[in-house]
Amino acid sequence: MNKATQSYAAFIRACSLVGLVLIWQLVVVAIEPDLLPSPLTVLQSLWTHIESGDLPHHLAVTLKRIAISFAIAMLLGSALGMLMGRYKHLDLWLDSIVTLALNIPALVTIILCFIWFGLNEFAALTAVVLNKTPNIAITLREGTRAIDARLLAVGRAYRVSRLHTLTRIYLPQLYPYFLAAARSGLALVWKIVLVVELLGCSSGVGFQLSLFFQFFDITSVLAYTLAFACIIFAIEAAILRPWERRVLQWR
């Protein structure tokens, strides 16, 4: 993708966001302000929460939980998925278990972790990891199954070491699957983290949203949501998209 195409894509994305804000403002005019505050009101509330220090603190706590649980889930899910894709016998043993874990509602896992481990950080992180790991494992399993067998045969013919087979044959072909797992994982993990914080934590964005809900403070809910969305957009633009362009440039 050349620079002109990238600039055009960025322009279209910006226009779509501006259009969303305009639609938001039109809806505000048509209904009661108490039900949906205007974009300007939300921005003012956002600035107030930033100045008070509450938003930066709780946002940092949530982002820390997301980073830790996301990294653990990616590591465990990737290793499990690659092993299942490589060894058919192991896949037969674990397929039903992973499929079952994949279909258990996130809320059930969260509640069970809080009952088993208490209302603490370990339970919160464990709940998130258990919810996301099966999805990553399935993605990487399918990627491992799609590895070009001819390249593996060439590697065996030239007696390539296992380490080089992993780094020179497996990983380059698995990069698109890692990317897909990372993007879907980030989208899912932060949502689960918010639910975890809402149900059993005393800090974080989810905890704050539960307080705003009790006071019917829609403006603050939207202010925190806006701040969080901006962070996720920044991660997408600064990390995931450049990574995507780099690992897929050989195509």
mmCIF file of C-alpha atoms in Angstrom:
data_model
loop_
_atom_site.group_PDB
_atom_site.id
_atom_site.type_symbol
_atom_site.label_atom_id
_atom_site.label_comp_id
_atom_site.label_asym_id
_atom_site.label_seq_id
_atom_site.Cartn_x
_atom_site.Cartn_y
_atom_site.Cartn_z
ATOM 1 C CA MET A 1 0.000 0.000 0.000
ATOM 2 C CA ASN A 2 1.606 3.281 -1.131
ATOM 3 C CA LYS A 3 1.498 6.563 0.787
ATOM 4 C CA ALA A 4 -1.297 8.018 -1.361
ATOM 5 C CA THR A 5 -3.501 5.008 -0.684
ATOM 6 C CA GLN A 6 -2.708 5.147 3.042
ATOM 7 C CA SER A 7 -3.562 8.862 3.150
ATOM 8 C CA TYR A 8 -6.830 8.268 1.336
ATOM 9 C CA ALA A 9 -7.738 5.434 3.721
ATOM 10 C CA ALA A 10 -6.964 7.662 6.722
ATOM 11 C CA PHE A 11 -9.099 10.443 5.220
ATOM 12 C CA ILE A 12 -12.059 8.083 4.744
ATOM 13 C CA ARG A 13 -11.752 6.830 8.337
ATOM 14 C CA ALA A 14 -11.676 10.412 9.621
ATOM 15 C CA CYS A 15 -14.746 11.310 7.549
ATOM 16 C CA SER A 16 -16.632 8.314 8.926
ATOM 17 C CA LEU A 17 -15.900 9.446 12.497
ATOM 18 C CA VAL A 18 -16.996 13.004 11.705
ATOM 19 C CA GLY A 19 -20.183 11.615 10.191
ATOM 20 C CA LEU A 20 -20.817 9.594 13.340
ATOM 21 C CA VAL A 21 -20.451 12.725 15.498
ATOM 22 C CA LEU A 22 -22.868 14.635 13.236
ATOM 23 C CA ILE A 23 -25.445 11.848 13.491
ATOM 24 C CA TRP A 24 -24.959 11.875 17.262
ATOM 25 C CA GLN A 25 -25.645 15.621 17.372
ATOM 26 C CA LEU A 26 -28.771 15.240 15.208
ATOM 27 C CA VAL A 27 -30.124 12.547 17.515
ATOM 28 C CA VAL A 28 -29.470 14.792 20.535
ATOM 29 C CA VAL A 29 -31.609 17.519 18.959
ATOM 30 C CA ALA A 30 -34.468 15.063 18.465
ATOM 31 C CA ILE A 31 -34.568 13.589 22.001
ATOM 32 C CA GLU A 32 -34.177 14.734 25.598
ATOM 33 C CA PRO A 33 -30.617 15.783 26.574
ATOM 34 C CA ASP A 34 -30.875 13.703 29.753
ATOM 35 C CA LEU A 35 -31.067 10.528 27.671
ATOM 36 C CA LEU A 36 -28.189 11.393 25.344
ATOM 37 C CA PRO A 37 -25.875 14.340 26.075
ATOM 38 C CA SER A 38 -24.312 16.264 23.207
ATOM 39 C CA PRO A 39 -20.743 15.593 22.012
ATOM 40 C CA LEU A 40 -19.620 18.920 23.489
ATOM 41 C CA THR A 41 -21.090 18.044 26.889
ATOM 42 C CA VAL A 42 -19.311 14.687 26.829
ATOM 43 C CA LEU A 43 -16.002 16.346 25.932
ATOM 44 C CA GLN A 44 -16.403 18.792 28.820
ATOM 45 C CA SER A 45 -17.093 15.897 31.180
ATOM 46 C CA LEU A 46 -14.075 14.044 29.794
ATOM 47 C CA TRP A 47 -11.818 17.009 30.523
ATOM 48 C CA THR A 48 -13.235 17.305 34.054
ATOM 49 C CA HIS A 49 -12.454 13.646 34.781
ATOM 50 C CA ILE A 50 -8.950 14.056 33.358
ATOM 51 C CA GLU A 51 -8.271 17.130 35.508
ATOM 52 C CA SER A 52 -9.501 15.364 38.635
ATOM 53 C CA GLY A 53 -7.040 12.521 38.023
ATOM 54 C CA ASP A 54 -9.701 9.816 38.298
ATOM 55 C CA LEU A 55 -9.780 8.952 34.608
ATOM 56 C CA PRO A 56 -5.988 8.568 34.133
ATOM 57 C CA HIS A 57 -5.771 6.396 37.265
ATOM 58 C CA HIS A 58 -8.605 4.011 36.422
ATOM 59 C CA LEU A 59 -7.649 3.920 32.746
ATOM 60 C CA ALA A 60 -4.087 2.921 33.660
ATOM 61 C CA VAL A 61 -5.384 0.129 35.917
ATOM 62 C CA THR A 62 -7.606 -1.241 33.159
ATOM 63 C CA LEU A 63 -4.886 -1.036 30.506
ATOM 64 C CA LYS A 64 -2.503 -2.900 32.810
ATOM 65 C CA ARG A 65 -5.035 -5.710 33.233
ATOM 66 C CA ILE A 66 -5.624 -5.815 29.486
ATOM 67 C CA ALA A 67 -1.897 -5.972 28.704
ATOM 68 C CA ILE A 68 -1.166 -8.760 31.206
ATOM 69 C CA SER A 69 -4.164 -10.940 30.356
ATOM 70 C CA PHE A 70 -3.747 -10.374 26.612
ATOM 71 C CA ALA A 71 -0.065 -11.365 26.694
ATOM 72 C CA ILE A 72 -0.742 -14.510 28.741
ATOM 73 C CA ALA A 73 -3.694 -15.538 26.553
ATOM 74 C CA MET A 74 -1.694 -14.993 23.345
ATOM 75 C CA LEU A 75 1.228 -17.034 24.690
ATOM 76 C CA LEU A 76 -0.869 -19.946 25.969
ATOM 77 C CA GLY A 77 -3.322 -19.936 23.065
ATOM 78 C CA SER A 78 -0.600 -19.753 20.416
ATOM 79 C CA ALA A 79 1.421 -22.591 21.950
ATOM 80 C CA LEU A 80 -1.674 -24.759 22.413
ATOM 81 C CA GLY A 81 -2.979 -24.057 18.914
ATOM 82 C CA MET A 82 0.349 -24.807 17.226
ATOM 83 C CA LEU A 83 0.687 -28.079 19.130
ATOM 84 C CA MET A 84 -2.865 -29.106 18.239
ATOM 85 C CA GLY A 85 -2.287 -28.257 14.594
ATOM 86 C CA ARG A 86 1.016 -30.131 14.506
ATOM 87 C CA TYR A 87 0.043 -33.296 16.395
ATOM 88 C CA LYS A 88 -3.233 -34.913 15.318
ATOM 89 C CA HIS A 89 -3.418 -37.223 18.319
ATOM 90 C CA LEU A 90 -3.169 -34.284 20.718
ATOM 91 C CA ASP A 91 -5.824 -32.466 18.701
ATOM 92 C CA LEU A 92 -8.186 -35.437 19.093
ATOM 93 C CA TRP A 93 -7.764 -35.306 22.863
ATOM 94 C CA LEU A 94 -8.134 -31.556 23.242
ATOM 95 C CA ASP A 95 -10.556 -30.568 20.468
ATOM 96 C CA SER A 96 -13.742 -31.225 22.470
ATOM 97 C CA ILE A 97 -12.327 -29.529 25.571
ATOM 98 C CA VAL A 98 -11.259 -26.407 23.672
ATOM 99 C CA THR A 99 -14.590 -26.264 21.827
ATOM 100 C CA LEU A 100 -16.449 -26.540 25.141
ATOM 101 C CA ALA A 101 -14.327 -23.780 26.687
ATOM 102 C CA LEU A 102 -14.900 -21.638 23.604
ATOM 103 C CA ASN A 103 -18.670 -21.833 24.026
ATOM 104 C CA ILE A 104 -18.929 -21.258 27.780
ATOM 105 C CA PRO A 105 -20.360 -17.744 28.332
ATOM 106 C CA ALA A 106 -17.774 -15.272 29.580
ATOM 107 C CA LEU A 107 -20.030 -14.264 32.466
ATOM 108 C CA VAL A 108 -20.065 -17.846 33.778
ATOM 109 C CA THR A 109 -16.268 -18.049 33.768
ATOM 110 C CA ILE A 110 -15.978 -14.684 35.506
ATOM 111 C CA ILE A 111 -18.423 -15.635 38.263
ATOM 112 C CA LEU A 112 -16.749 -19.015 38.841
ATOM 113 C CA CYS A 113 -13.284 -17.442 39.083
ATOM 114 C CA PHE A 114 -14.491 -14.916 41.659
ATOM 115 C CA ILE A 115 -16.149 -17.713 43.675
ATOM 116 C CA TRP A 116 -13.095 -19.975 43.506
ATOM 117 C CA PHE A 117 -10.303 -17.416 43.986
ATOM 118 C CA GLY A 118 -12.070 -14.490 45.655
ATOM 119 C CA LEU A 119 -12.464 -10.875 44.565
ATOM 120 C CA ASN A 120 -8.807 -10.265 43.760
ATOM 121 C CA GLU A 121 -6.485 -9.477 40.865
ATOM 122 C CA PHE A 122 -5.569 -13.110 40.241
ATOM 123 C CA ALA A 123 -9.213 -14.080 39.774
ATOM 124 C CA ALA A 124 -9.809 -11.141 37.448
ATOM 125 C CA LEU A 125 -6.842 -11.940 35.202
ATOM 126 C CA THR A 126 -7.577 -15.680 35.237
ATOM 127 C CA ALA A 127 -11.149 -15.076 34.096
ATOM 128 C CA VAL A 128 -9.984 -12.998 31.139
ATOM 129 C CA VAL A 129 -7.275 -15.486 30.122
ATOM 130 C CA LEU A 130 -9.650 -18.457 30.308
ATOM 131 C CA ASN A 131 -12.165 -16.646 28.129
ATOM 132 C CA LYS A 132 -9.716 -15.702 25.380
ATOM 133 C CA THR A 133 -7.204 -18.566 25.197
ATOM 134 C CA PRO A 134 -9.511 -21.073 23.399
ATOM 135 C CA ASN A 135 -10.262 -18.594 20.618
ATOM 136 C CA ILE A 136 -6.571 -17.965 19.989
ATOM 137 C CA ALA A 137 -5.848 -21.705 20.091
ATOM 138 C CA ILE A 138 -8.460 -22.423 17.411
ATOM 139 C CA THR A 139 -7.073 -19.687 15.151
ATOM 140 C CA LEU A 140 -3.463 -20.875 15.438
ATOM 141 C CA ARG A 141 -4.479 -24.512 15.047
ATOM 142 C CA GLU A 142 -6.049 -23.746 11.684
ATOM 143 C CA GLY A 143 -2.986 -21.728 10.716
ATOM 144 C CA THR A 144 -0.658 -24.600 11.615
ATOM 145 C CA ARG A 145 -2.767 -27.005 9.580
ATOM 146 C CA ALA A 146 -2.396 -24.676 6.584
ATOM 147 C CA ILE A 147 1.425 -24.782 6.677
ATOM 148 C CA ASP A 148 2.831 -25.694 3.254
ATOM 149 C CA ALA A 149 3.926 -29.334 3.588
ATOM 150 C CA ARG A 150 6.344 -28.918 0.685
ATOM 151 C CA LEU A 151 8.402 -26.418 2.667
ATOM 152 C CA LEU A 152 8.542 -28.826 5.589
ATOM 153 C CA ALA A 153 9.719 -31.571 3.233
ATOM 154 C CA VAL A 154 12.465 -29.311 1.893
ATOM 155 C CA GLY A 155 13.511 -28.516 5.450
ATOM 156 C CA ARG A 156 13.752 -32.206 6.316
ATOM 157 C CA ALA A 157 15.699 -32.914 3.118
ATOM 158 C CA TYR A 158 18.291 -30.305 4.064
ATOM 159 C CA ARG A 159 18.248 -31.440 7.701
ATOM 160 C CA VAL A 160 17.173 -28.041 8.985
ATOM 161 C CA SER A 161 17.192 -27.884 12.783
ATOM 162 C CA ARG A 162 13.941 -27.727 14.730
ATOM 163 C CA LEU A 163 14.674 -24.164 15.804
ATOM 164 C CA HIS A 164 15.205 -23.000 12.230
ATOM 165 C CA THR A 165 12.148 -24.972 11.100
ATOM 166 C CA LEU A 166 10.117 -23.051 13.643
ATOM 167 C CA THR A 167 11.580 -19.609 12.901
ATOM 168 C CA ARG A 168 12.077 -19.907 9.123
ATOM 169 C CA ILE A 169 9.150 -22.102 8.026
ATOM 170 C CA TYR A 170 6.392 -22.113 10.642
ATOM 171 C CA LEU A 171 6.389 -18.556 11.971
ATOM 172 C CA PRO A 172 6.468 -16.669 8.627
ATOM 173 C CA GLN A 173 3.412 -18.603 7.463
ATOM 174 C CA LEU A 174 1.675 -18.151 10.808
ATOM 175 C CA TYR A 175 2.109 -14.366 11.024
ATOM 176 C CA PRO A 176 -1.309 -13.635 9.420
ATOM 177 C CA TYR A 177 -2.947 -15.958 11.945
ATOM 178 C CA PHE A 178 -1.075 -14.334 14.831
ATOM 179 C CA LEU A 179 -2.303 -10.986 13.554
ATOM 180 C CA ALA A 180 -5.904 -12.171 13.285
ATOM 181 C CA ALA A 181 -5.739 -13.629 16.795
ATOM 182 C CA ALA A 182 -4.200 -10.431 18.167
ATOM 183 C CA ARG A 183 -6.784 -8.122 16.608
ATOM 184 C CA SER A 184 -9.774 -10.225 17.625
ATOM 185 C CA GLY A 185 -8.143 -10.871 20.991
ATOM 186 C CA LEU A 186 -7.692 -7.200 21.781
ATOM 187 C CA ALA A 187 -11.292 -6.470 20.778
ATOM 188 C CA LEU A 188 -12.577 -9.213 23.071
ATOM 189 C CA VAL A 189 -10.177 -8.887 26.000
ATOM 190 C CA TRP A 190 -10.932 -5.259 26.826
ATOM 191 C CA LYS A 191 -14.665 -5.974 26.832
ATOM 192 C CA ILE A 192 -14.214 -8.913 29.192
ATOM 193 C CA VAL A 193 -11.917 -6.863 31.429
ATOM 194 C CA LEU A 194 -14.624 -4.200 31.786
ATOM 195 C CA VAL A 195 -17.183 -6.841 32.800
ATOM 196 C CA VAL A 196 -14.710 -8.320 35.291
ATOM 197 C CA GLU A 197 -14.098 -4.886 36.810
ATOM 198 C CA LEU A 198 -17.801 -4.124 36.923
ATOM 199 C CA LEU A 199 -18.585 -7.335 38.810
ATOM 200 C CA GLY A 200 -15.706 -7.783 41.208
ATOM 201 C CA CYS A 201 -13.065 -5.035 41.233
ATOM 202 C CA SER A 202 -12.693 -1.812 43.186
ATOM 203 C CA SER A 203 -10.744 0.029 40.499
ATOM 204 C CA GLY A 204 -10.626 0.354 36.741
ATOM 205 C CA VAL A 205 -12.889 1.716 34.028
ATOM 206 C CA GLY A 206 -15.479 -1.025 34.545
ATOM 207 C CA PHE A 207 -15.715 -0.204 38.255
ATOM 208 C CA GLN A 208 -16.235 3.488 37.461
ATOM 209 C CA LEU A 209 -18.917 2.656 34.894
ATOM 210 C CA SER A 210 -20.810 0.684 37.536
ATOM 211 C CA LEU A 211 -20.774 3.747 39.810
ATOM 212 C CA PHE A 212 -22.004 6.010 37.006
ATOM 213 C CA PHE A 213 -24.763 3.502 36.273
ATOM 214 C CA GLN A 214 -25.977 3.671 39.864
ATOM 215 C CA PHE A 215 -26.245 7.465 39.614
ATOM 216 C CA PHE A 216 -27.661 7.388 36.059
ATOM 217 C CA ASP A 217 -24.716 9.529 34.947
ATOM 218 C CA ILE A 218 -24.867 8.964 31.182
ATOM 219 C CA THR A 219 -22.469 11.819 30.450
ATOM 220 C CA SER A 220 -19.667 10.279 32.518
ATOM 221 C CA VAL A 221 -20.350 6.841 31.022
ATOM 222 C CA LEU A 222 -19.889 8.272 27.534
ATOM 223 C CA ALA A 223 -16.832 10.293 28.606
ATOM 224 C CA TYR A 224 -15.047 7.197 29.916
ATOM 225 C CA THR A 225 -16.158 5.224 26.862
ATOM 226 C CA LEU A 226 -14.764 7.911 24.565
ATOM 227 C CA ALA A 227 -11.413 7.935 26.355
ATOM 228 C CA PHE A 228 -11.173 4.164 26.228
ATOM 229 C CA ALA A 229 -12.151 4.053 22.552
ATOM 230 C CA CYS A 230 -9.428 6.587 21.732
ATOM 231 C CA ILE A 231 -6.822 4.403 23.446
ATOM 232 C CA ILE A 232 -7.951 1.313 21.512
ATOM 233 C CA PHE A 233 -7.891 3.280 18.250
ATOM 234 C CA ALA A 234 -4.368 4.456 19.063
ATOM 235 C CA ILE A 235 -3.186 0.889 19.709
ATOM 236 C CA GLU A 236 -4.761 -0.226 16.447
ATOM 237 C CA ALA A 237 -3.171 2.601 14.447
ATOM 238 C CA ALA A 238 0.249 2.638 16.115
ATOM 239 C CA ILE A 239 0.869 -1.088 16.600
ATOM 240 C CA LEU A 240 -1.501 -3.493 14.851
ATOM 241 C CA ARG A 241 -1.804 -1.837 11.433
ATOM 242 C CA PRO A 242 1.952 -1.220 11.014
ATOM 243 C CA TRP A 243 2.549 -4.818 12.098
ATOM 244 C CA GLU A 244 -0.023 -5.990 9.561
ATOM 245 C CA ARG A 245 1.641 -4.061 6.738
ATOM 246 C CA ARG A 246 5.055 -5.392 7.696
ATOM 247 C CA VAL A 247 4.186 -9.085 8.023
ATOM 248 C CA LEU A 248 2.007 -9.139 4.905
ATOM 249 C CA GLN A 249 4.268 -7.101 2.633
ATOM 250 C CA TRP A 250 5.638 -10.278 1.025
ATOM 251 C CA ARG A 251 2.201 -10.798 -0.486
#
